[in-house]
Short mmCIF file of C-alpha atoms in Angstrom, two decimals:
data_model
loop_
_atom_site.label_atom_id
_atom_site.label_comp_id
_atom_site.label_asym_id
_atom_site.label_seq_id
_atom_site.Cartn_x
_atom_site.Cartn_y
_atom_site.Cartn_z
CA UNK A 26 -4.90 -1.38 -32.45
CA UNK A 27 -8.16 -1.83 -30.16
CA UNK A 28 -7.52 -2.27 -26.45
CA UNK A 29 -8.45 -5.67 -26.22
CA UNK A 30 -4.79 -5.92 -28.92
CA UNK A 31 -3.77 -3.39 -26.49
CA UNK A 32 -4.28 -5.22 -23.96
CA UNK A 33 -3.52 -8.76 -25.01
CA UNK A 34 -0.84 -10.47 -21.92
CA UNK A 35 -0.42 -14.43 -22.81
CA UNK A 36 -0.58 -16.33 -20.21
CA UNK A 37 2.19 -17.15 -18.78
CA UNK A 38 3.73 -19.74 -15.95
CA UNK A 39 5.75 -17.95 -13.50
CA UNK A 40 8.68 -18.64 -12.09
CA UNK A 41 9.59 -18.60 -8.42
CA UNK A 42 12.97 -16.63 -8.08
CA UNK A 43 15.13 -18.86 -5.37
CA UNK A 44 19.06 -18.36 -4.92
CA UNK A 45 20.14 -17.21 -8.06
CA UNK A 46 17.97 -19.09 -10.40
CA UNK A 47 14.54 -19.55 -11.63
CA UNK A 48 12.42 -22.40 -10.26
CA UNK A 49 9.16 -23.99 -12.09
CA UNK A 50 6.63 -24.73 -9.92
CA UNK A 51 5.04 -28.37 -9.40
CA UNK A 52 1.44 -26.97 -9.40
CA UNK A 53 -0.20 -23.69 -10.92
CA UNK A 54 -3.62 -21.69 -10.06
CA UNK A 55 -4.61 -19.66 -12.80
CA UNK A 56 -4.94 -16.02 -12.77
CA UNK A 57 -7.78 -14.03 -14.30
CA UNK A 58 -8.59 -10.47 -15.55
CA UNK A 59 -11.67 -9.84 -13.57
CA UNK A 60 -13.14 -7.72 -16.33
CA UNK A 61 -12.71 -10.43 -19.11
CA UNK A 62 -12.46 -13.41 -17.18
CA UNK A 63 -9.67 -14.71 -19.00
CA UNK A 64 -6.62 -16.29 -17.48
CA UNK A 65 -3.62 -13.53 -17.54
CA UNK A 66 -0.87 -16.27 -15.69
CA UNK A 67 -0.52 -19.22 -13.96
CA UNK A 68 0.41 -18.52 -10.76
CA UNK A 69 2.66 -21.81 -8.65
CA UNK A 70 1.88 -22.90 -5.28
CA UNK A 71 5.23 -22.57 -3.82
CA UNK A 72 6.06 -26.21 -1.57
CA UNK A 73 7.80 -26.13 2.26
CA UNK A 74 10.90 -27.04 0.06
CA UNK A 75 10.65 -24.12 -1.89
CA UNK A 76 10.30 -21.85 0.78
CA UNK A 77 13.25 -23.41 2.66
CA UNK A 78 15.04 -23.13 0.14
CA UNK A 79 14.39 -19.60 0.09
CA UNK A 80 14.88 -18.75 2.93
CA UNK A 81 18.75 -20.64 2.82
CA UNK A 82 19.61 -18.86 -0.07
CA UNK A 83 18.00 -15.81 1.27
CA UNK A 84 20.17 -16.35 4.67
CA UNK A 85 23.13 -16.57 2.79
CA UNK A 86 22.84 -14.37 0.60
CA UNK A 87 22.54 -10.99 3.48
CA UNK A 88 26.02 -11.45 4.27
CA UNK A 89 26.81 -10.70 0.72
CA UNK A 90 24.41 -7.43 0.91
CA UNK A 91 25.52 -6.03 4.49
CA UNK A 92 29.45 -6.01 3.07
CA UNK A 93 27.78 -4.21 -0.15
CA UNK A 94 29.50 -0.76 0.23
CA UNK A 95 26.18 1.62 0.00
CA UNK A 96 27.66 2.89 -3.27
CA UNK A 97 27.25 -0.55 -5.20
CA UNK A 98 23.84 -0.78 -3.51
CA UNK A 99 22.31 2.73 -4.48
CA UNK A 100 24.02 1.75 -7.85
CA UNK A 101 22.23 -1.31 -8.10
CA UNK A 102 19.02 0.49 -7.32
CA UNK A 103 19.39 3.48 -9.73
CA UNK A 104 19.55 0.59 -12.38
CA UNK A 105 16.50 -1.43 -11.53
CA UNK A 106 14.42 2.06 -11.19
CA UNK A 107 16.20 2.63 -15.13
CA UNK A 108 14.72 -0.71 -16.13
CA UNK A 109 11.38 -0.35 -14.38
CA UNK A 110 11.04 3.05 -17.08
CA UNK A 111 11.88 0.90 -20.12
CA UNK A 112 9.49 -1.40 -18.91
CA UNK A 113 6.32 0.95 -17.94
CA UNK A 114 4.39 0.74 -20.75
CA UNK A 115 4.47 -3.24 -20.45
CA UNK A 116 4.01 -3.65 -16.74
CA UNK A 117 1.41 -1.47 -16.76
CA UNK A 118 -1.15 -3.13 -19.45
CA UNK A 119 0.27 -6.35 -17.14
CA UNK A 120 -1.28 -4.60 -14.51
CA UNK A 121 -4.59 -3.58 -15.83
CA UNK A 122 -5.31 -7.19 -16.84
CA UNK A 123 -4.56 -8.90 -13.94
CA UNK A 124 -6.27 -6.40 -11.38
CA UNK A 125 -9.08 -4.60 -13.33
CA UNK A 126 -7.47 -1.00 -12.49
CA UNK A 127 -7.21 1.60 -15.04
CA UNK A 128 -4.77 1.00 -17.30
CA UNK A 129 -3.72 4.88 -16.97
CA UNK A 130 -3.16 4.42 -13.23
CA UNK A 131 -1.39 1.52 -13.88
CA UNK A 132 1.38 3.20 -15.89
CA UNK A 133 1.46 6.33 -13.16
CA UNK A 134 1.95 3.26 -10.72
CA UNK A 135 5.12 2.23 -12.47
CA UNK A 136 6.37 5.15 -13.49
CA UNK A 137 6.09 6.12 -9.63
CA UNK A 138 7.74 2.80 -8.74
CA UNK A 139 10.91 4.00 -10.77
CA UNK A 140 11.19 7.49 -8.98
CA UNK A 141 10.50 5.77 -5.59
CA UNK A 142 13.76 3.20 -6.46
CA UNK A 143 15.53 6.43 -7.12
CA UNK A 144 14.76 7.58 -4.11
CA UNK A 145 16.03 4.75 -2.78
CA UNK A 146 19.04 4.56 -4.53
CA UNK A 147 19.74 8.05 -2.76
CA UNK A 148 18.76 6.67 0.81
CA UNK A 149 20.95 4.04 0.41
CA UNK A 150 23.86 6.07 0.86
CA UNK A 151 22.50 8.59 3.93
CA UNK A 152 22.08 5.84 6.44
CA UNK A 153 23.19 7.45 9.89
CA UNK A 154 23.75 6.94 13.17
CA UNK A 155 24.52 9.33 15.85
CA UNK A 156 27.12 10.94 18.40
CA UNK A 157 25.90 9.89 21.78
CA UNK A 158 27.31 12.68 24.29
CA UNK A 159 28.50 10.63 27.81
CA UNK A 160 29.76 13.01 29.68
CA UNK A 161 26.28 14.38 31.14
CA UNK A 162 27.42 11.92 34.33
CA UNK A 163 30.09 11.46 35.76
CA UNK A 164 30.41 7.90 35.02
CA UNK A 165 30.70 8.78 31.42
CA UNK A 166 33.58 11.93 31.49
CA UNK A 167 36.44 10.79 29.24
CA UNK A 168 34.47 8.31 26.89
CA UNK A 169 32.99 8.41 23.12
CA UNK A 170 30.24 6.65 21.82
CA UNK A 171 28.04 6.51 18.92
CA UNK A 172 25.18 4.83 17.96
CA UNK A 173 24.75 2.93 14.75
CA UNK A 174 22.72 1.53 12.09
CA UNK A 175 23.38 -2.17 10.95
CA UNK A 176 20.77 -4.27 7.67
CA UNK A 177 18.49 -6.31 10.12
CA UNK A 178 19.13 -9.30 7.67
CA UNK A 179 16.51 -10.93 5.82
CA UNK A 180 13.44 -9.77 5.08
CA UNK A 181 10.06 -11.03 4.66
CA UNK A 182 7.86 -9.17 2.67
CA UNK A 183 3.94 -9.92 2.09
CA UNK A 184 2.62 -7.78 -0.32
CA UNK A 185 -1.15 -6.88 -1.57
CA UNK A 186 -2.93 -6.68 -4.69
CA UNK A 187 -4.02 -2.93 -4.95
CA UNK A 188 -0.24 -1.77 -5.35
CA UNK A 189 0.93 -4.50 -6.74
CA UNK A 190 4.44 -3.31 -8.18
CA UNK A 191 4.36 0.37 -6.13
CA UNK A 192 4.24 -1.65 -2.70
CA UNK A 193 6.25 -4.65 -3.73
CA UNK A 194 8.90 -2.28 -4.11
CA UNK A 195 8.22 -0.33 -0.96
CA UNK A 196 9.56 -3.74 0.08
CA UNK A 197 12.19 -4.54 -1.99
CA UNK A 198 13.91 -1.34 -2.49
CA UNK A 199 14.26 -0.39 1.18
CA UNK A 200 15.41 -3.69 2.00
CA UNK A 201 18.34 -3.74 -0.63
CA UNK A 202 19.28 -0.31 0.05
CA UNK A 203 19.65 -1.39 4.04
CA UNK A 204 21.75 -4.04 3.32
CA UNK A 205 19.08 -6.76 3.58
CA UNK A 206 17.71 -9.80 1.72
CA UNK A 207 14.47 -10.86 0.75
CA UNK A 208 12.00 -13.34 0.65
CA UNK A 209 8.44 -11.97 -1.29
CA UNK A 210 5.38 -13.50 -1.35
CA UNK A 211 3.28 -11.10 -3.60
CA UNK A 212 -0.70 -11.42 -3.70
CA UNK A 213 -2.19 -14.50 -5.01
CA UNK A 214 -4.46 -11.61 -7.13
CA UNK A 215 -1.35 -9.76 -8.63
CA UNK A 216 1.38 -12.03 -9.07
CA UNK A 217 2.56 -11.90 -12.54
CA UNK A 218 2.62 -7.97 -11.49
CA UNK A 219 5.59 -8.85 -8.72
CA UNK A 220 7.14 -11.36 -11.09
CA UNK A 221 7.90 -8.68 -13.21
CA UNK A 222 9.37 -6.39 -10.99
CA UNK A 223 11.58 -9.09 -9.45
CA UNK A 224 13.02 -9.39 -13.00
CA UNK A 225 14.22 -5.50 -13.33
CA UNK A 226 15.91 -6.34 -9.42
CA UNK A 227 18.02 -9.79 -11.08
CA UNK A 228 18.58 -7.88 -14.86
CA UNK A 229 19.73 -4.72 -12.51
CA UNK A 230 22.61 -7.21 -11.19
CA UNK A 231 20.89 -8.34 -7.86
CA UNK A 232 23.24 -10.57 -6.20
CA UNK A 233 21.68 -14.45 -5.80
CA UNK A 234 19.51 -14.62 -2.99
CA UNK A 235 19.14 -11.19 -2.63
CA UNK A 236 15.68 -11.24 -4.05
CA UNK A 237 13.77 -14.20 -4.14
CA UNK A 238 9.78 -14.89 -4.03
CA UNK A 239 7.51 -17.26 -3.05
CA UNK A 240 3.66 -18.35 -3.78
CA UNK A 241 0.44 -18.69 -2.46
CA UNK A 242 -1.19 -17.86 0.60
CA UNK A 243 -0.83 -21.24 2.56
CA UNK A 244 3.25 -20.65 2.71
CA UNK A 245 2.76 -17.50 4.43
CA UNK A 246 2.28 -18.61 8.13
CA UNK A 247 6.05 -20.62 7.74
CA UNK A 248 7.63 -17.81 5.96
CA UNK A 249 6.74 -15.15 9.16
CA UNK A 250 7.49 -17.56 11.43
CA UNK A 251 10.28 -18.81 10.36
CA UNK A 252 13.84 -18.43 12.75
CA UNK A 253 15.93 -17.46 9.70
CA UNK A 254 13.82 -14.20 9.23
CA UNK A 255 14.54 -11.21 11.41
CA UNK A 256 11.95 -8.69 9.77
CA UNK A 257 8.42 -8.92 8.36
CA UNK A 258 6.76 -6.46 6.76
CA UNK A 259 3.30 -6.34 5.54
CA UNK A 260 0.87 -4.60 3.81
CA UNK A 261 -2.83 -5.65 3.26
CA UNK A 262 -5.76 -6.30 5.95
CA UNK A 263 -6.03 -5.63 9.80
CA UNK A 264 -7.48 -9.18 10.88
CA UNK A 265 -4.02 -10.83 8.64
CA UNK A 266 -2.40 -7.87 10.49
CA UNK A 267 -2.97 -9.32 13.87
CA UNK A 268 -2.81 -12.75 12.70
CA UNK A 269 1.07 -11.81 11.62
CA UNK A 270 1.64 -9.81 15.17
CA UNK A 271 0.82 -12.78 16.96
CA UNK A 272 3.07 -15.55 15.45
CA UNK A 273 5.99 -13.62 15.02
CA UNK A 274 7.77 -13.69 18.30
CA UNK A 275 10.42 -11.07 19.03
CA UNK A 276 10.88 -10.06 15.47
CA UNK A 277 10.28 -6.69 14.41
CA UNK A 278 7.25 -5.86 12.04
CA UNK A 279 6.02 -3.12 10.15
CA UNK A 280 2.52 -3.48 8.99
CA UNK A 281 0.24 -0.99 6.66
CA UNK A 282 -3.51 -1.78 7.41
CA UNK A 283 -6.51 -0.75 6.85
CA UNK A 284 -8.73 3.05 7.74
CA UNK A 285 -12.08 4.30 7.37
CA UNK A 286 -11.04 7.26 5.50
CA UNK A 287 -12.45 10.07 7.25
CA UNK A 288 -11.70 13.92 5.82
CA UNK A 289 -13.94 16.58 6.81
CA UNK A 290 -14.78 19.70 4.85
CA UNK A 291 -15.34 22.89 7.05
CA UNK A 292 -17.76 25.82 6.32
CA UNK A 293 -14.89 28.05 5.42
CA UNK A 294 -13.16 25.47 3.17
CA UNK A 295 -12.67 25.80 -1.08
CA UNK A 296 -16.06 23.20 -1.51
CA UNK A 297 -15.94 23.17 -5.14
CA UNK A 298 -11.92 21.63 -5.02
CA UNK A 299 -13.18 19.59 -1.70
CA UNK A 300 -15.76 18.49 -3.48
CA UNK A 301 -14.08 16.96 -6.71
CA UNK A 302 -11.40 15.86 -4.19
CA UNK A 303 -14.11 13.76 -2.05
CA UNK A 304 -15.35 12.04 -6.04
CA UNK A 305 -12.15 11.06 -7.00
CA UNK A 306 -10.55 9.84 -3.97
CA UNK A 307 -13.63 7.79 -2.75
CA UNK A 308 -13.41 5.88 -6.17
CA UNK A 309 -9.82 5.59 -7.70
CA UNK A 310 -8.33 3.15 -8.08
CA UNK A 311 -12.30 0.97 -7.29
CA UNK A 312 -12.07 2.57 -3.86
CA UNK A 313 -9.22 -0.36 -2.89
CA UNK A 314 -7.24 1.71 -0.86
CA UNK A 315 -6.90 1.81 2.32
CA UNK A 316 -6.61 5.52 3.06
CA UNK A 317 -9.81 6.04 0.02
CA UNK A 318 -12.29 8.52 1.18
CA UNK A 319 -14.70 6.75 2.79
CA UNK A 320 -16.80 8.89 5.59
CA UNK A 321 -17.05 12.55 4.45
CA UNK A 322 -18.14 14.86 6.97
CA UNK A 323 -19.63 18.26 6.21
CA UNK A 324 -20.49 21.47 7.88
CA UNK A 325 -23.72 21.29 8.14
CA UNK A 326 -23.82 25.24 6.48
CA UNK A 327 -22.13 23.75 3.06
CA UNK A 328 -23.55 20.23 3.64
CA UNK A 329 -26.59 20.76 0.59
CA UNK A 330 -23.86 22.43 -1.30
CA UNK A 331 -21.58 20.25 -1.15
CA UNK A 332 -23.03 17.15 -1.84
CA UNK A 333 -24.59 18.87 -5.40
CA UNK A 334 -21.22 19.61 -6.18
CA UNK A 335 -20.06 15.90 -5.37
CA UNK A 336 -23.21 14.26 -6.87
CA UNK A 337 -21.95 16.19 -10.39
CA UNK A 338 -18.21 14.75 -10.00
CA UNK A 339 -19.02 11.14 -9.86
CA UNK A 340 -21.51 11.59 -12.28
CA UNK A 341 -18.43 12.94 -15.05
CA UNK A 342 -15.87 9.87 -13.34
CA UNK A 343 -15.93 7.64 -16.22
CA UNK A 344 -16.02 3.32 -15.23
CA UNK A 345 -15.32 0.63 -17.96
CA UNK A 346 -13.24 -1.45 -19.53
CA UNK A 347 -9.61 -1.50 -17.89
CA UNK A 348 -8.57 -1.53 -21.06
CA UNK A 349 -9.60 1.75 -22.24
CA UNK A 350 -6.95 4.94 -21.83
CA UNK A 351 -10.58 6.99 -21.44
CA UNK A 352 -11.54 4.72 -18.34
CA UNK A 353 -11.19 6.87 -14.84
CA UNK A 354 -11.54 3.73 -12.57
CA UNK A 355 -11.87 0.00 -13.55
CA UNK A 356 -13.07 -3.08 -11.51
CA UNK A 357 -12.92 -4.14 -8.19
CA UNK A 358 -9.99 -7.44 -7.94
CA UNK A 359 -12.83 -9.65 -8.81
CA UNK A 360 -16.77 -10.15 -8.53
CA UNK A 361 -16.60 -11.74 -4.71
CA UNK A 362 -15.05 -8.46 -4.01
CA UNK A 363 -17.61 -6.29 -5.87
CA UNK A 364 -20.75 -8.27 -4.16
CA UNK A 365 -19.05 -8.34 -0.86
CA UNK A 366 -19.15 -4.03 -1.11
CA UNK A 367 -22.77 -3.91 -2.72
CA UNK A 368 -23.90 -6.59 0.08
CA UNK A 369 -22.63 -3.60 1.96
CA UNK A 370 -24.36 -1.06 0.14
CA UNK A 371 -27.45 -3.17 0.67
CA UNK A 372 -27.43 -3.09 3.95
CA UNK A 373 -27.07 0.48 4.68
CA UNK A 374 -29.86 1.24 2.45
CA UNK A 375 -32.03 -1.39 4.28
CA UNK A 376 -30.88 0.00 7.25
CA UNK A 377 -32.45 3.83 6.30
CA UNK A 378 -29.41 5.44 3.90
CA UNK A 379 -29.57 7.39 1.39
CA UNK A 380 -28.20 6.38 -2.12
CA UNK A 381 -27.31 9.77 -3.23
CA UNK A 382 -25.26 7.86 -6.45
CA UNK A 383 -25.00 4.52 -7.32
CA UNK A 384 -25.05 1.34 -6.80
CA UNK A 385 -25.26 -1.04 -9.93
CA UNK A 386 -23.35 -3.76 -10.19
CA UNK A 387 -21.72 -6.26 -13.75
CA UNK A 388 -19.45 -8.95 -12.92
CA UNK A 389 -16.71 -7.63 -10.64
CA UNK A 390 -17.41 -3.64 -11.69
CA UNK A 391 -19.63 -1.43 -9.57
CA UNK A 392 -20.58 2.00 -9.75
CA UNK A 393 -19.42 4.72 -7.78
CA UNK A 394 -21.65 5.20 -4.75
CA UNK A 395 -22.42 7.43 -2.62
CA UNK A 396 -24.97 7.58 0.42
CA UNK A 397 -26.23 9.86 2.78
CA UNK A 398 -28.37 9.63 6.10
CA UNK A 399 -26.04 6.50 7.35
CA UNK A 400 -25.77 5.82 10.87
CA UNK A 401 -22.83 5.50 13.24
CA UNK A 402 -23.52 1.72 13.14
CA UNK A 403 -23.58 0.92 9.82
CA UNK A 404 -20.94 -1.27 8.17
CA UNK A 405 -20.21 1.17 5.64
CA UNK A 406 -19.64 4.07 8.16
CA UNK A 407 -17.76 2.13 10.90
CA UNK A 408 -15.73 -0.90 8.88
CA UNK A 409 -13.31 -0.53 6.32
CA UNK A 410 -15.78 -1.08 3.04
CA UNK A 411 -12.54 -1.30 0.22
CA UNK A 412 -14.61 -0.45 -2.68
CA UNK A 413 -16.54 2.89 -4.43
CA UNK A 414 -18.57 3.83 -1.78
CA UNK A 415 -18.65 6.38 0.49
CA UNK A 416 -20.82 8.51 3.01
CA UNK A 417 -21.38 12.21 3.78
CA UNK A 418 -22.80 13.02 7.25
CA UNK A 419 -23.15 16.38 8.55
CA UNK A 420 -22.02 17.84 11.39
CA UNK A 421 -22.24 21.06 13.57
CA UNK A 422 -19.60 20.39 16.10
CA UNK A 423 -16.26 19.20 14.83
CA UNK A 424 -14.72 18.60 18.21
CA UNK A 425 -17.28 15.27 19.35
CA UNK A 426 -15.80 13.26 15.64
CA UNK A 427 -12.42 13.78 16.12
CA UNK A 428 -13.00 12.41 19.29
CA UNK A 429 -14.94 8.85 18.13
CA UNK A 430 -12.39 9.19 15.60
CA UNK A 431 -9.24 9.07 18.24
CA UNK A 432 -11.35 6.55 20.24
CA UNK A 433 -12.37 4.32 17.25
CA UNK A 434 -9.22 1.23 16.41
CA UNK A 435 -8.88 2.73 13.16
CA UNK A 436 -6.09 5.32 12.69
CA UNK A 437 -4.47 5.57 9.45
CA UNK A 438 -5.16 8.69 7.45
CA UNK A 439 -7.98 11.88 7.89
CA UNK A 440 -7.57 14.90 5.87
CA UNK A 441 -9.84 18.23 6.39
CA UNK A 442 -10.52 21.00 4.10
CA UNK A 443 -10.71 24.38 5.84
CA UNK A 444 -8.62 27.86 5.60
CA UNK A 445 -8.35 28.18 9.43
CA UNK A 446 -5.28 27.90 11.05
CA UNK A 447 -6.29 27.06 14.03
CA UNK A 448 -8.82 24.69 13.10
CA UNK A 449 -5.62 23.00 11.62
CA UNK A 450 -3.78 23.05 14.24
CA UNK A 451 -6.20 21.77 16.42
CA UNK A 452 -6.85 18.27 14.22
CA UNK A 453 -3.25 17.93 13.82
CA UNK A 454 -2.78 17.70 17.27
CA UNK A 455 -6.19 16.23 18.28
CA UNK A 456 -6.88 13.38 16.01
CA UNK A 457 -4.77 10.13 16.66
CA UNK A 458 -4.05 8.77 12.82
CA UNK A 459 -0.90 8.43 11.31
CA UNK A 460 -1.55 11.36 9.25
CA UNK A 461 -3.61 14.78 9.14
CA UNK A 462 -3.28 15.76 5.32
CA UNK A 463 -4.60 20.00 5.87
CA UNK A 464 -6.75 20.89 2.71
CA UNK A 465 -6.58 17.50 1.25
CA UNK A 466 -8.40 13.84 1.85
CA UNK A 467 -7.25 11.34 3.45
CA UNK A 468 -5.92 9.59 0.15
CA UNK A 469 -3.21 11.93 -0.28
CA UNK A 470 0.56 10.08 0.00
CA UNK A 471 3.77 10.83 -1.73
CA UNK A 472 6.43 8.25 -1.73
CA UNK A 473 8.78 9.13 0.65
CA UNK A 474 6.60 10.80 3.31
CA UNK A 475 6.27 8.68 6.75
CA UNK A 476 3.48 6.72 5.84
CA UNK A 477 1.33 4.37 7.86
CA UNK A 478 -1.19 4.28 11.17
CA UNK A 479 -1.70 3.50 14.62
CA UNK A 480 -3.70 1.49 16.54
CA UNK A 481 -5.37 -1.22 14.64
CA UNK A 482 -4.27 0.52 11.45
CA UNK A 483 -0.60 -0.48 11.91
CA UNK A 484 2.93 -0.39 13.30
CA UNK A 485 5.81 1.74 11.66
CA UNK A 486 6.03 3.30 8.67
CA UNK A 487 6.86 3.24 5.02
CA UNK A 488 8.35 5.77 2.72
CA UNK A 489 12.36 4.77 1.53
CA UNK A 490 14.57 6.85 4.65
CA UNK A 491 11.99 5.75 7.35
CA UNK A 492 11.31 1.86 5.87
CA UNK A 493 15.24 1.71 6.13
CA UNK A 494 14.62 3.11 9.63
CA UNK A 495 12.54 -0.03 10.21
CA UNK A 496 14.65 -2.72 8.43
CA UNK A 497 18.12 -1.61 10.49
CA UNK A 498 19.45 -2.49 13.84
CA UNK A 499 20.85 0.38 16.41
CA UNK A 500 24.35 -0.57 17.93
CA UNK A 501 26.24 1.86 20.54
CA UNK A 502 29.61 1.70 21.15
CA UNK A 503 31.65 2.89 23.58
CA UNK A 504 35.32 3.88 23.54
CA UNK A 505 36.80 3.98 27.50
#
């Protein structure tokens, strides 16, 4: 069997899941592999009806989940992560097709996606509140009280393309194991992706309404806004991260944005391992992540070092077809995507950078890049660039970056490489991300860590015990 067998998806029509059934849609927009160009689905364009509808059944439906005893719900979970491993092999060539990513990362991604519904399966039933001592007044000698965790109710969850089942389920499964519904709207670039994991939630005995989805970008605005949600979380750009935070109201949010990806790499560090660290991490995965390395800084006494080392690693990082088990890294989501990064590129190197590696560009694939001699003001040094690219700038004084960095609106992820302690310490508590990963890049996450950024890069954080955090209510009580 050749990979394009392999890889062979027909094109499908997918469903919109609403109450407890399955709901055609009235109009399609097709999907398409962006290596191939053919169409993988046909996506609907979900209708004010159908998200009303939605949302009723979705309203009705989180009474049914908050009297779920957590048992039943971890239960529920444990089977839907049991189904998501029978299924790997199939979501995963699903997933290479319809993004462009490697069609091995796309299997890790849903074999992760089953351990992370494990995980929280086993939150499910650990939800806690606390013993709130009153008698440190007077006023309070003689009484008990506790505080308390309650599901929020129904969810909204708005989901990207570069995860497409991983962070659909960073949705779903916390919100079932709270004792929440949900209303999805997956990317308009992944879809099929999330249509298949919704079906391993209603096979795994999801009651109706508990899960249901919804289509296209245009619905998105109502579903936020709407009264009958009491959560939204979101994961995908800062500017629709804002837009969100602004029509939302009094409702909670949690929302995973975008970074810069700085890591630094100190004199003292391991350069060979920070150097093949740096490759790979710039470009996995097309560099569509928002925590990718993107700015690598360098002591200036490893810099020339360093980038040999890094120049060799890219150069071994294997691109093609999707397809292919041998293929390290795939395409971008599609070719507006690929020339909006090498219209990047373009400019940095017009601007007086460096193109250490790279940049060619077919269709939607581009090279891995990487450029030296940037500037503080270049696009690809001081915006998010979501693609292979990166820099490497040198530095003498570490101090003055972690600064711009803490000043700059981006604060997601940094990671350094260095066997000082005290250097260590001193980023951990010096640079304001949501995350200092110590001899690592800023890439690095694990499923159930406390994941997500500050400032402009976000609000709260994901990972199953602390999403559940987010999607539950505190109540106190007080016995007199």
């Amino acid at each position: 069997m050749n990979a394009n067998q392999q890889g062979a998806v027909k094109a499908q029509a997918i469903p919109a899941r609403i109450g407890g059934q399955w709901r055609d849609g009235e109009r399609f927009q097709d999907v398409r592999d962006p290596y191939r160009g053919e169409v993988v689905a046909h996506e609907p364009v979900s209708t004010p009806r159908d998200l009303d509808d939605a949302l009723a059944a979705a309203f009705k439906a989180k009474k049914v989940m908050a009297d779920m005893p957590a048992y039943e719900r971890a239960a529920l979970l444990r089977r839907a992560a049991d189904n998501v491993t029978a299924r790997a092999q199939e979501m995963g060539r699903t997933m290479a097709r319809e993004t462009g990513k490697a069609l091995k990362d796309s299997i890790v991604e849903v074999e992760r996606t089953a351990d992370l519904l494990q995980l929280c399966a086993e939150e499910a039933v650990r939800i806690q509140g606390e013993h709130v001592p009153l008698d440190g007044s007077a006023a309070g000698v003689g009484k008990i009280s506790m505080l308390m965790r309650f599901p929020a109710g129904v969810v909204a969850g708005i989901t990207p393309f570069n995860g497409p089942v991983s962070l659909v389920a960073h949705k779903i499964g916390p919100a079932l194991a709270a004792g929440n519904s949900i209303v999805l709207k997956p990317s308009i670039k992944a879809p099929l992706c999330a249509h298949q994991l919704v079906e391993v939630f209603i096979d795994a005995g999801a009651p109706p309404g508990a899960v249901n989805t919804v289509f296209g970008d245009a619905i998105a605005p109502q579903l936020v806004s709407d009264p009958r949600v009491d959560f939204v979380t979101f994961t995908g750009s800062i500017r629709v991260g804002k837009i969100i935070k602004n029509s939302v109201g009094m409702k909670r949010v949690a929302l995973e944005l975008g970074g810069v990806g700085p890591t630094f790499v100190h004199h003292d560090a391991d350069i060979v391992s920070a150097a093949k660290a740096c490759a790979r991490n710039s470009v996995a995965l097309a560099g569509q992540s928002c925590v990718s390395v993107q700015n690598a800084f360098v002591h200036k006494a490893v810099y020339d070092q360093f980038v040999e080392l890094l120049a060799g690693e890219m150069d071994a990082i294997r691109f093609g077809d999707p397809m292919d088990p041998a293929t390290d890294v795939g395409t971008l989501i599609d070719e507006e995507a690929a020339m909006r990064v090498e219209g990047m590129i373009a400019r940095a190197v017009d601007g007086g950078a460096k193109l250490l590696r790279g940049y060619k560009r077919k269709g939607a694939q581009l090279d891995g890049t990487v450029l030296t001699n940037v500037k503080p003001d270049m696009d690809v040094v001081c915006q998010e660039i979501f693609g292979p690219a990166m820099t490497v700038q040198p530095y003498d004084d570490i101090e003055p970056i972690w600064e711009a960095i803490s000043e700059s609106p981006f604060g997601l992820q940094c990671g350094i490489f260095t066997n000082s302690l005290a250097l260590a310490l001193s980023a951990i508590k010096t640079v304001r991300t949501g995350g200092v990963i110590i001899n690592g890049t800023s890439r690095w996450r694990t499923d159930h860590m406390p994941y997500g950024g500050v400032k402009d890069s976000g609000v709260g954080r994901e990972g199953p015990k602390y999403a559940i955090r987010e999607m539950t209510e505190e109540r106190l009580f007080v016995f007199n």
